[in-house]
Each structure stands twice: as structure tokens, then as C-alpha cells.
Amino acid sequence: MNAELASSPQPSSISVTNSTIIESQNLVYTITLSSATLTGRPQVYTFSTSGSATKGADYSANYTFSNGVVNNGDGTITVPAGVSSFTVTISTIDDSLVESIENVLITVGSKTGLGSIADNDAPTAPNCDVNNPYDKIVSGYHQSIALKTDASFAVWGEDLDNTGAGEVLTPRDINVTNYPNLVGTPLKAAIGGQGGGGKEQAILLTTDGLYVWGNVGYVINYELKGTAAFGKIATNVFTANNVNTATGLPLGVNPYDVKMMTATYGTLVLLTNAGDVWTLSQNVGASATGNSTVYPKTWFKAQIDANTYLTGVTAVRAQTSTGSLNAIMALKSDGTVYTWGSSTYLGDGTAATQRTYATKMTLPAEFSITNIPKMIAVTGGIKNSTSVKNSYYILSNSGALYSLGYNAQRQLGDFTTTERTSWVNAKINSTTNFS
């Protein structure tokens, strides 16, 4: 029997026509067999679906098979003779719920394929999502902004008063009383800069658009916001036909479309609910468009090559210390991770270098489409240093913490100062991994 099984056609791969689709569209998986099934000998394989999407609520339980394949309804399918590949089409359901990108995994025999469903609904009111592990508190060198349980924000620290030049010594709510130029309901907040007193800038996204305050030029180009005082970004200064002139956001992106906003020195990064990444940057390589020229008043949508956008992203992190020392890191719904910037590592043993397109990283061995990273992070840079590159981190669902990159200050947590071009475990002591 073992010899017969070994010589029988078996699933060799599963691919997805479009790895991320918008709900209401179809996910189409192609299953390729090791060889065509033989005349008079149809093959039976196990078949199942799983993932974060819910059968019957997010996708139909009735699947469409090509080439005469039959769903037996008992967790198996039958493939008729003469078939070397076939498709499984899954219809997704357009609901009215606001959801994160969800995955549908199909398993045929020993092979598994993953497709993702992006939501087409946007929130209609601010919320504090307890399931989002990022950005409940964001901090700069001497500044912090906290998201409260009622979805409002409070700030404290240096240069965070309404003038952008005075200290806030106790938490202060962001409202029209404390910030008279505020219009709209706050949705997202970020702080970025170069470190050191007077080198940070705060960004607030409201239902009315982008607001900026603090020291001029440290995140947003000075032509877009030329004063320290709390106020709206100059929407009429952006590159023509590239921006929503009512909000300052990329053309086609509305305030409620923004899932995540993060800032660092010279760069503002947005992640949309649909899984797209947009950058507004004064730094080389941050745009992920293959362009080494800086356009600080233009929004760019991140790409993996000249013809392909980076899609299906669920989290994005960024860190910049100088124009030549910076990295952006993005986690996709399928568990893959991409990076771009001027001092990036891939985790495959190669040295740090500039990457002007989003480039797929090599991850620690434990990760797969059935075990995707829980959180990502990137740090790096020391004030006034021109040599400190970036460091990367990935947290697994098992609690393991992996690190990569520059390590002169022991920031990788592996009890060495060795630069790591492949992932290592962070440790609680010299012999025990953090978990």
C-alpha cells in the first residue's frame, strides 16, 4: 500500500490567483498535482478550510470545483482520471461589519494555501479596539500620546501644548478647548522626530484631516506645516492630483479608511483598512517606489516592484535616525514580512543595504501560513550618529521574541554585541530564550 501511495499523484502545490481580494469577490485556489490522475483510477484527497475568516459568515460553505472534481461532503474530494490540476473557487460574503483582513486557508492532502479577504466597510465612529496590540500609547523623546477607552486622546510632555513650544506636565485631553484650531473628531495620533529636546513633531488625524504641531520639519516638510502651533496641514501645497485637498490624505483615502498611522524622523506612514501602505517622506528610499529622489510633498503607495503594489498589509512600523539610516517594516495577512529603506536587513544572512522597493524578508523557521507573526517592530539610531543601523523584532504567538540587525548597544537581547544578519532569539539570560 505504501508503494502504491508513493506512486499515486499527490497535491504538490496550491496557489491563489489574487492572494488578497475585497469581500464579495471570489478567492480562486489552483491545486497542482504531482502528475495527472490515471485512467480508471480517480483519486480521493482530504479537503478542509480554516483560518480567521468564518465559514458561512465571511465566505460561502458551497465551493466550486473545476475539471469534474467532486466534493464528497465528508472532508474529502474525488479527482477524476486525467486531471493534473484543478481550481477551488470560494465566494466571499459582503457584510456590513468593519473587520480586519481575514484569511481563508484550504488544505488538500498535505498542502495548504492561503487567501485573504479585505474589508470594504469603514468605521463610522472612533473606537478603541482592544484587539489591536499597537499604538495605545505612542511616545517620542520627551512626549507621549495615549488612546483612552472612550477613543479620545490625551497628551503630555515637551512641546505638546497648543503653541507647540510649551510643556504639558500632566495628561491633557486633545479637544477644542485645549487646542482651539481642532476641527473634527480625533482618530489616530503619532509622534516622530530625531530625538533630543526640540526635535519632535506630533501628528493627529481627525475626521477633518491631518493636524500637526511641535518642532517644524521633524516629520512633515516645512512647506506643508511651517509653524509649531497646533494646526491643519497645508493641503494646497501637496503635489497636484496626489492629495485630498480637504484632508491632506492621499487621494482616494478618507480619514476612516486609515487603520494605522506611524511617524518617525522625516516620514509619516499610513496603513489603510484595505491593506495598502502610503508614505509621505523627506528621506531617500522611504517611498518604496524604486525612486531614490525625495519628493517630500507627495504621497506614495508602497510597491514591491515597478508594476506591483504591496497589498494585504495588517501592520506597519518605521524608524529613522537620519536620511541614510532608516527602515520600514510591514506584516502581511499571510504572515510574510517586507522591508524597505536605507539601512535594511532581510534576515537571510546578507548585509544591511538600501532597498527602494518593499522586499520580502526571510523569517525564523517557526513561521508559516498557519503560524503567522503576532507583532513586528523596528528600532535604530542614536542622536548625532551616522553609523547606527536599524534593528528588527518579531514576536510569535508562542511568546518567542526574535531580533535582527544592528546590536552594538545590545539591543537585540542575545547577550552579545554582534551584528546579526540572520534572526536570533532574544534571551532572558545567556542560555535561556525569552518566551
Short mmCIF file of C-alpha atoms in Angstrom, two decimals:
data_model
loop_
_atom_site.label_atom_id
_atom_site.label_comp_id
_atom_site.label_asym_id
_atom_site.label_seq_id
_atom_site.Cartn_x
_atom_site.Cartn_y
_atom_site.Cartn_z
CA MET A 1 0.00 0.00 0.00
CA ASN A 2 2.79 2.44 0.85
CA ALA A 3 4.39 1.82 -2.54
CA GLU A 4 1.04 2.44 -4.26
CA LEU A 5 0.52 5.70 -2.35
CA ALA A 6 4.02 6.82 -3.17
CA SER A 7 3.41 6.30 -6.89
CA SER A 8 -0.06 7.92 -6.88
CA PRO A 9 -0.49 11.57 -7.89
CA GLN A 10 -0.43 13.84 -4.85
CA PRO A 11 -1.06 17.57 -4.42
CA SER A 12 2.27 19.33 -4.95
CA SER A 13 1.27 23.00 -4.60
CA ILE A 14 -1.64 25.36 -4.00
CA SER A 15 -1.54 28.87 -5.44
CA VAL A 16 -4.06 31.73 -5.29
CA THR A 17 -4.91 33.83 -8.33
CA ASN A 18 -5.27 37.00 -6.26
CA SER A 19 -3.89 36.48 -2.77
CA THR A 20 -5.95 39.37 -1.33
CA ILE A 21 -9.44 40.21 -2.61
CA ILE A 22 -12.17 42.58 -1.45
CA GLU A 23 -15.15 40.95 0.23
CA SER A 24 -17.85 39.94 -2.28
CA GLN A 25 -15.16 38.85 -4.75
CA ASN A 26 -14.04 35.24 -5.25
CA LEU A 27 -10.93 33.54 -3.94
CA VAL A 28 -9.62 31.12 -6.58
CA TYR A 29 -7.12 28.46 -5.49
CA THR A 30 -5.26 26.31 -8.03
CA ILE A 31 -4.19 22.87 -6.86
CA THR A 32 -1.43 21.26 -8.92
CA LEU A 33 -0.86 17.50 -8.67
CA SER A 34 2.50 15.78 -8.97
CA SER A 35 1.16 14.07 -12.11
CA ALA A 36 -2.17 13.52 -13.82
CA THR A 37 -4.57 11.03 -12.28
CA LEU A 38 -4.64 7.72 -14.15
CA THR A 39 -7.40 6.35 -16.35
CA GLY A 40 -9.86 4.32 -14.31
CA ARG A 41 -8.26 5.42 -11.04
CA PRO A 42 -9.85 8.56 -9.57
CA GLN A 43 -8.06 9.90 -6.52
CA VAL A 44 -9.58 10.83 -3.17
CA TYR A 45 -7.89 13.52 -1.07
CA THR A 46 -8.74 15.11 2.23
CA PHE A 47 -10.15 18.63 1.93
CA SER A 48 -10.80 21.31 4.54
CA THR A 49 -10.96 25.05 5.11
CA SER A 50 -9.79 27.02 8.13
CA GLY A 51 -8.38 30.42 9.10
CA SER A 52 -9.52 33.61 10.77
CA ALA A 53 -12.46 34.08 8.38
CA THR A 54 -15.69 32.36 9.42
CA LYS A 55 -17.39 29.89 7.11
CA GLY A 56 -20.97 30.93 6.44
CA ALA A 57 -20.41 34.48 7.67
CA ASP A 58 -17.34 35.63 5.73
CA TYR A 59 -17.40 33.08 2.92
CA SER A 60 -19.81 30.59 1.44
CA ALA A 61 -19.71 26.96 2.54
CA ASN A 62 -20.54 25.93 -1.04
CA TYR A 63 -17.35 25.64 -3.08
CA THR A 64 -16.98 25.40 -6.85
CA PHE A 65 -14.52 22.82 -8.20
CA SER A 66 -13.25 22.64 -11.78
CA ASN A 67 -12.35 19.69 -14.02
CA GLY A 68 -15.04 17.41 -12.63
CA VAL A 69 -13.73 17.34 -9.06
CA VAL A 70 -16.47 16.34 -6.60
CA ASN A 71 -16.83 17.46 -3.00
CA ASN A 72 -17.90 14.33 -1.15
CA GLY A 73 -19.18 16.32 1.83
CA ASP A 74 -17.29 14.18 4.33
CA GLY A 75 -14.00 16.07 4.39
CA THR A 76 -12.78 14.52 1.15
CA ILE A 77 -12.88 15.30 -2.57
CA THR A 78 -12.65 12.97 -5.56
CA VAL A 79 -10.50 13.93 -8.53
CA PRO A 80 -11.43 12.07 -11.74
CA ALA A 81 -8.97 10.48 -14.14
CA GLY A 82 -6.81 12.59 -16.40
CA VAL A 83 -6.63 15.67 -14.14
CA SER A 84 -3.28 17.27 -13.35
CA SER A 85 -4.66 20.44 -11.77
CA PHE A 86 -7.97 21.97 -10.72
CA THR A 87 -9.35 25.07 -9.06
CA VAL A 88 -11.44 25.66 -5.97
CA THR A 89 -13.47 28.87 -6.05
CA ILE A 90 -14.75 30.29 -2.77
CA SER A 91 -17.33 33.08 -2.82
CA THR A 92 -16.85 35.68 -0.11
CA ILE A 93 -19.72 37.48 1.58
CA ASP A 94 -20.18 41.25 1.54
CA ASP A 95 -21.36 42.13 5.03
CA SER A 96 -21.69 45.49 6.79
CA LEU A 97 -19.21 44.72 9.58
CA VAL A 98 -15.94 46.61 9.95
CA GLU A 99 -13.28 43.89 10.04
CA SER A 100 -9.55 43.40 9.74
CA ILE A 101 -8.15 41.44 6.81
CA GLU A 102 -9.13 37.80 7.33
CA ASN A 103 -7.63 34.59 5.96
CA VAL A 104 -9.13 31.51 4.34
CA LEU A 105 -6.81 28.51 4.29
CA ILE A 106 -7.66 25.45 2.21
CA THR A 107 -5.90 22.15 2.74
CA VAL A 108 -5.86 19.44 0.10
CA GLY A 109 -3.94 16.35 1.14
CA SER A 110 -0.73 17.59 2.74
CA LYS A 111 -0.70 21.02 1.05
CA THR A 112 -2.20 24.28 2.31
CA GLY A 113 -2.91 27.55 0.50
CA LEU A 114 -3.93 30.91 1.93
CA GLY A 115 -6.12 33.65 0.53
CA SER A 116 -7.12 36.89 2.29
CA ILE A 117 -10.33 38.89 2.40
CA ALA A 118 -10.02 42.65 2.80
CA ASP A 119 -12.96 44.60 4.16
CA ASN A 120 -14.84 47.19 2.11
CA ASP A 121 -16.50 48.82 5.10
CA ALA A 122 -15.11 51.77 7.05
CA PRO A 123 -15.88 52.74 10.65
CA THR A 124 -18.42 55.49 11.16
CA ALA A 125 -17.26 56.44 14.65
CA PRO A 126 -13.93 56.39 16.51
CA ASN A 127 -13.23 53.36 18.67
CA CYS A 128 -10.60 51.93 20.98
CA ASP A 129 -10.05 48.46 19.56
CA VAL A 130 -8.93 46.28 22.45
CA ASN A 131 -7.80 43.59 19.99
CA ASN A 132 -5.30 45.90 18.27
CA PRO A 133 -1.93 45.40 20.01
CA TYR A 134 -0.35 48.56 18.57
CA ASP A 135 -0.27 52.26 19.42
CA LYS A 136 -2.36 52.53 22.57
CA ILE A 137 0.46 54.81 23.74
CA VAL A 138 2.92 56.41 21.33
CA SER A 139 5.99 58.23 22.58
CA GLY A 140 8.79 60.46 21.37
CA TYR A 141 11.91 61.65 23.15
CA HIS A 142 10.05 63.59 25.89
CA GLN A 143 6.47 63.23 24.64
CA SER A 144 3.57 60.77 24.81
CA ILE A 145 0.05 60.46 23.41
CA ALA A 146 -2.38 57.91 24.86
CA LEU A 147 -5.57 56.46 23.38
CA LYS A 148 -8.26 56.36 26.06
CA THR A 149 -11.03 53.78 26.43
CA ASP A 150 -13.59 56.27 25.08
CA ALA A 151 -11.46 56.59 21.89
CA SER A 152 -10.30 60.11 22.77
CA PHE A 153 -6.63 61.09 23.20
CA ALA A 154 -4.57 62.67 25.95
CA VAL A 155 -1.05 64.11 25.60
CA TRP A 156 1.81 65.09 27.88
CA GLY A 157 5.41 66.14 27.52
CA GLU A 158 7.67 68.64 25.83
CA ASP A 159 6.33 70.93 23.06
CA LEU A 160 2.84 69.40 23.12
CA ASP A 161 0.78 72.39 24.23
CA ASN A 162 -1.27 74.37 21.73
CA THR A 163 1.71 76.56 20.81
CA GLY A 164 3.86 73.54 20.01
CA ALA A 165 6.62 75.02 22.14
CA GLY A 166 5.43 74.60 25.74
CA GLU A 167 5.48 71.69 28.17
CA VAL A 168 2.40 69.71 29.19
CA LEU A 169 3.24 68.40 32.64
CA THR A 170 0.11 66.29 33.23
CA PRO A 171 -2.09 64.43 30.73
CA ARG A 172 -4.18 66.89 28.70
CA ASP A 173 -7.14 65.92 26.54
CA ILE A 174 -6.99 66.75 22.85
CA ASN A 175 -10.16 68.81 22.43
CA VAL A 176 -11.18 72.18 21.08
CA THR A 177 -10.81 73.80 24.49
CA ASN A 178 -7.14 72.90 24.75
CA TYR A 179 -6.45 73.08 21.00
CA PRO A 180 -8.72 75.78 19.54
CA ASN A 181 -7.78 75.06 15.91
CA LEU A 182 -9.01 71.48 16.18
CA VAL A 183 -11.80 70.52 13.79
CA GLY A 184 -13.35 67.07 13.67
CA THR A 185 -13.08 64.01 15.90
CA PRO A 186 -9.58 62.63 16.58
CA LEU A 187 -8.99 59.16 15.11
CA LYS A 188 -5.22 58.42 15.11
CA ALA A 189 -2.12 60.00 16.65
CA ALA A 190 1.63 59.71 16.16
CA ILE A 191 4.90 61.29 17.27
CA GLY A 192 8.15 61.32 15.31
CA GLY A 193 11.47 63.08 15.24
CA GLN A 194 15.19 62.76 15.69
CA GLY A 195 15.43 62.61 19.48
CA GLY A 196 16.65 65.28 21.82
CA GLY A 197 14.88 68.38 23.10
CA GLY A 198 13.12 70.32 20.39
CA LYS A 199 13.38 67.65 17.72
CA GLU A 200 9.93 66.03 17.77
CA GLN A 201 6.68 66.66 15.91
CA ALA A 202 3.20 65.31 16.66
CA ILE A 203 0.57 64.31 14.10
CA LEU A 204 -3.18 63.95 14.68
CA LEU A 205 -5.65 62.52 12.19
CA THR A 206 -9.23 63.68 12.69
CA THR A 207 -12.39 63.26 10.67
CA ASP A 208 -11.44 66.64 9.15
CA GLY A 209 -7.89 65.65 8.14
CA LEU A 210 -4.28 65.87 9.33
CA TYR A 211 -3.16 68.23 12.10
CA VAL A 212 0.46 68.88 13.08
CA TRP A 213 2.23 70.59 15.97
CA GLY A 214 5.64 70.73 17.59
CA ASN A 215 9.01 71.45 16.06
CA VAL A 216 8.84 72.27 12.39
CA GLY A 217 10.21 69.84 9.83
CA TYR A 218 10.98 66.84 12.00
CA VAL A 219 8.23 64.69 10.46
CA ILE A 220 6.38 66.82 7.93
CA ASN A 221 8.11 69.03 5.37
CA TYR A 222 8.16 72.68 6.49
CA GLU A 223 6.20 73.79 3.42
CA LEU A 224 3.32 71.57 4.50
CA LYS A 225 3.40 72.87 8.09
CA GLY A 226 5.59 75.90 8.68
CA THR A 227 4.69 76.77 12.29
CA ALA A 228 4.99 74.95 15.60
CA ALA A 229 1.44 75.74 16.76
CA PHE A 230 -1.32 73.13 16.54
CA GLY A 231 -2.95 73.46 13.14
CA LYS A 232 -4.01 71.75 9.96
CA ILE A 233 -1.52 70.65 7.34
CA ALA A 234 -1.35 72.92 4.26
CA THR A 235 -3.37 70.79 1.86
CA ASN A 236 -2.86 73.17 -1.07
CA VAL A 237 0.92 72.67 -1.13
CA PHE A 238 0.95 68.96 -1.95
CA THR A 239 1.78 67.64 -5.39
CA ALA A 240 -1.19 68.30 -7.68
CA ASN A 241 -3.70 65.45 -8.14
CA ASN A 242 -1.99 63.45 -5.40
CA VAL A 243 -3.89 64.54 -2.31
CA ASN A 244 -7.39 65.01 -1.00
CA THR A 245 -7.27 68.79 -0.59
CA ALA A 246 -9.91 68.67 2.14
CA THR A 247 -7.96 66.34 4.45
CA GLY A 248 -4.30 66.17 3.39
CA LEU A 249 -4.59 62.41 2.96
CA PRO A 250 -3.68 60.53 -0.24
CA LEU A 251 -6.25 60.91 -2.99
CA GLY A 252 -8.92 58.25 -2.51
CA VAL A 253 -8.16 57.69 1.19
CA ASN A 254 -10.66 59.03 3.72
CA PRO A 255 -9.97 59.53 7.45
CA TYR A 256 -11.94 56.45 8.49
CA ASP A 257 -10.05 54.36 5.90
CA VAL A 258 -6.84 54.69 7.95
CA LYS A 259 -6.17 51.67 10.15
CA MET A 260 -2.73 52.67 11.44
CA MET A 261 -0.61 55.82 11.38
CA THR A 262 3.02 55.87 12.48
CA ALA A 263 5.63 58.62 12.35
CA THR A 264 9.38 58.79 12.54
CA TYR A 265 12.03 61.33 11.60
CA GLY A 266 11.06 62.87 8.27
CA THR A 267 8.42 60.26 7.49
CA LEU A 268 4.70 59.69 8.04
CA VAL A 269 3.30 56.24 7.20
CA LEU A 270 -0.35 55.28 6.77
CA LEU A 271 -1.89 51.80 6.58
CA THR A 272 -5.41 51.57 5.20
CA ASN A 273 -8.10 49.09 6.17
CA ALA A 274 -7.74 47.64 2.67
CA GLY A 275 -4.09 46.75 3.37
CA ASP A 276 -2.28 49.46 1.38
CA VAL A 277 0.71 51.43 2.72
CA TRP A 278 1.22 55.13 1.94
CA THR A 279 4.28 57.21 2.83
CA LEU A 280 4.95 60.95 2.97
CA SER A 281 8.67 61.29 3.45
CA GLN A 282 11.71 63.53 3.34
CA ASN A 283 14.05 60.50 3.30
CA VAL A 284 15.60 58.52 0.45
CA GLY A 285 14.05 55.09 -0.10
CA ALA A 286 11.08 55.52 2.24
CA SER A 287 8.52 55.66 -0.57
CA ALA A 288 9.08 52.02 -1.71
CA THR A 289 8.60 53.02 -5.34
CA GLY A 290 12.12 52.33 -6.63
CA ASN A 291 12.81 56.05 -6.67
CA SER A 292 15.90 57.39 -4.89
CA THR A 293 14.78 61.00 -5.36
CA VAL A 294 12.97 62.62 -2.43
CA TYR A 295 9.56 64.20 -3.03
CA PRO A 296 8.55 65.46 0.45
CA LYS A 297 5.16 66.83 -0.64
CA THR A 298 3.94 63.71 -2.45
CA TRP A 299 2.13 60.67 -1.08
CA PHE A 300 3.47 57.36 -2.42
CA LYS A 301 1.80 53.95 -2.32
CA ALA A 302 4.36 51.25 -1.46
CA GLN A 303 5.35 48.81 -4.20
CA ILE A 304 7.28 45.53 -4.37
CA ASP A 305 8.44 46.22 -7.93
CA ALA A 306 7.80 48.68 -10.73
CA ASN A 307 4.42 47.14 -11.58
CA THR A 308 3.12 45.69 -8.31
CA TYR A 309 1.79 47.36 -5.17
CA LEU A 310 2.39 45.93 -1.71
CA THR A 311 -1.05 44.69 -0.59
CA GLY A 312 -2.67 42.76 2.24
CA VAL A 313 -0.70 44.55 4.95
CA THR A 314 -2.02 44.31 8.53
CA ALA A 315 0.69 46.20 10.45
CA VAL A 316 3.47 48.66 9.62
CA ARG A 317 6.35 50.03 11.71
CA ALA A 318 9.04 52.59 10.84
CA GLN A 319 12.20 54.06 12.35
CA THR A 320 14.51 56.74 11.02
CA SER A 321 17.52 58.39 12.62
CA THR A 322 18.94 60.11 9.53
CA GLY A 323 18.18 60.33 5.85
CA SER A 324 20.57 57.44 5.24
CA LEU A 325 19.72 55.29 8.28
CA ASN A 326 16.08 54.22 8.17
CA ALA A 327 13.83 51.23 7.72
CA ILE A 328 10.13 50.47 7.34
CA MET A 329 8.69 47.04 8.14
CA ALA A 330 5.29 45.65 7.07
CA LEU A 331 3.48 42.47 8.11
CA LYS A 332 1.03 40.95 5.62
CA SER A 333 -2.07 38.91 6.37
CA ASP A 334 -0.38 35.76 5.03
CA GLY A 335 2.42 36.09 7.60
CA THR A 336 5.08 37.36 5.23
CA VAL A 337 7.07 40.44 6.22
CA TYR A 338 8.51 43.11 3.92
CA THR A 339 11.03 45.88 4.48
CA TRP A 340 12.41 48.93 2.68
CA GLY A 341 14.60 51.94 3.43
CA SER A 342 18.28 52.90 3.55
CA SER A 343 19.66 50.51 6.19
CA THR A 344 17.57 47.37 5.93
CA TYR A 345 18.22 43.71 6.70
CA LEU A 346 16.42 40.72 5.16
CA GLY A 347 17.25 38.07 7.75
CA ASP A 348 18.85 35.83 5.14
CA GLY A 349 22.48 36.40 6.14
CA THR A 350 23.10 39.29 3.76
CA ALA A 351 24.44 42.65 4.90
CA ALA A 352 22.36 45.76 5.54
CA THR A 353 21.74 47.85 2.43
CA GLN A 354 19.32 50.28 0.82
CA ARG A 355 16.15 48.83 -0.66
CA THR A 356 13.93 51.19 -2.60
CA TYR A 357 11.12 48.65 -3.07
CA ALA A 358 9.35 46.65 -0.37
CA THR A 359 11.37 43.43 -0.22
CA LYS A 360 10.30 40.13 1.30
CA MET A 361 12.23 39.11 4.41
CA THR A 362 13.35 35.63 5.46
CA LEU A 363 11.66 34.76 8.77
CA PRO A 364 12.56 32.42 11.63
CA ALA A 365 11.76 28.78 10.93
CA GLU A 366 8.70 28.56 13.19
CA PHE A 367 6.60 30.86 10.99
CA SER A 368 4.35 29.63 8.18
CA ILE A 369 0.94 30.43 6.69
CA THR A 370 -0.59 28.53 9.61
CA ASN A 371 1.58 30.28 12.22
CA ILE A 372 1.99 33.96 11.35
CA PRO A 373 3.86 36.53 13.47
CA LYS A 374 1.89 38.23 16.24
CA MET A 375 3.68 41.60 16.22
CA ILE A 376 6.56 43.35 14.48
CA ALA A 377 8.82 46.27 15.40
CA VAL A 378 11.84 48.18 14.11
CA THR A 379 14.17 50.49 16.03
CA GLY A 380 17.57 52.05 15.50
CA GLY A 381 19.66 55.14 15.51
CA ILE A 382 21.42 57.23 18.12
CA LYS A 383 21.24 61.01 18.20
CA ASN A 384 24.01 62.56 16.07
CA SER A 385 25.28 59.12 14.98
CA THR A 386 25.88 58.41 11.31
CA SER A 387 26.64 54.71 11.70
CA VAL A 388 23.91 53.10 13.85
CA LYS A 389 21.73 51.00 11.57
CA ASN A 390 18.30 49.50 12.25
CA SER A 391 17.21 46.59 14.42
CA TYR A 392 14.15 44.42 13.78
CA TYR A 393 11.92 42.38 16.09
CA ILE A 394 9.20 39.75 15.64
CA LEU A 395 7.01 38.36 18.42
CA SER A 396 5.50 34.92 17.86
CA ASN A 397 2.21 33.59 19.20
CA SER A 398 4.23 31.17 21.32
CA GLY A 399 5.85 34.13 23.11
CA ALA A 400 9.26 33.80 21.44
CA LEU A 401 10.92 37.10 20.58
CA TYR A 402 13.25 37.21 17.57
CA SER A 403 15.66 40.02 16.68
CA LEU A 404 17.85 41.01 13.75
CA GLY A 405 20.28 43.73 12.71
CA TYR A 406 22.48 46.24 14.47
CA ASN A 407 23.49 45.26 18.00
CA ALA A 408 26.34 47.44 19.29
CA GLN A 409 24.20 48.59 22.23
CA ARG A 410 22.98 45.01 22.93
CA GLN A 411 19.54 45.96 21.69
CA LEU A 412 18.87 42.54 20.16
CA GLY A 413 18.81 40.96 23.61
CA ASP A 414 21.01 37.99 22.72
CA PHE A 415 23.70 38.84 25.30
CA THR A 416 26.20 39.85 22.60
CA THR A 417 27.13 42.99 20.69
CA THR A 418 27.36 41.10 17.40
CA GLU A 419 25.51 42.48 14.38
CA ARG A 420 23.03 39.81 13.28
CA THR A 421 22.18 39.33 9.62
CA SER A 422 20.03 36.30 10.45
CA TRP A 423 17.35 36.14 13.13
CA VAL A 424 18.34 35.24 16.69
CA ASN A 425 16.33 34.63 19.84
CA ALA A 426 16.18 37.34 22.48
CA LYS A 427 17.16 35.81 25.81
CA ILE A 428 16.39 36.29 29.50
CA ASN A 429 19.93 35.17 30.30
CA SER A 430 22.87 33.96 28.27
CA THR A 431 21.44 30.45 27.85
CA THR A 432 17.64 30.79 28.06
CA ASN A 433 15.45 32.13 25.27
CA PHE A 434 12.76 34.69 26.02
CA SER A 435 9.31 33.13 25.76
#
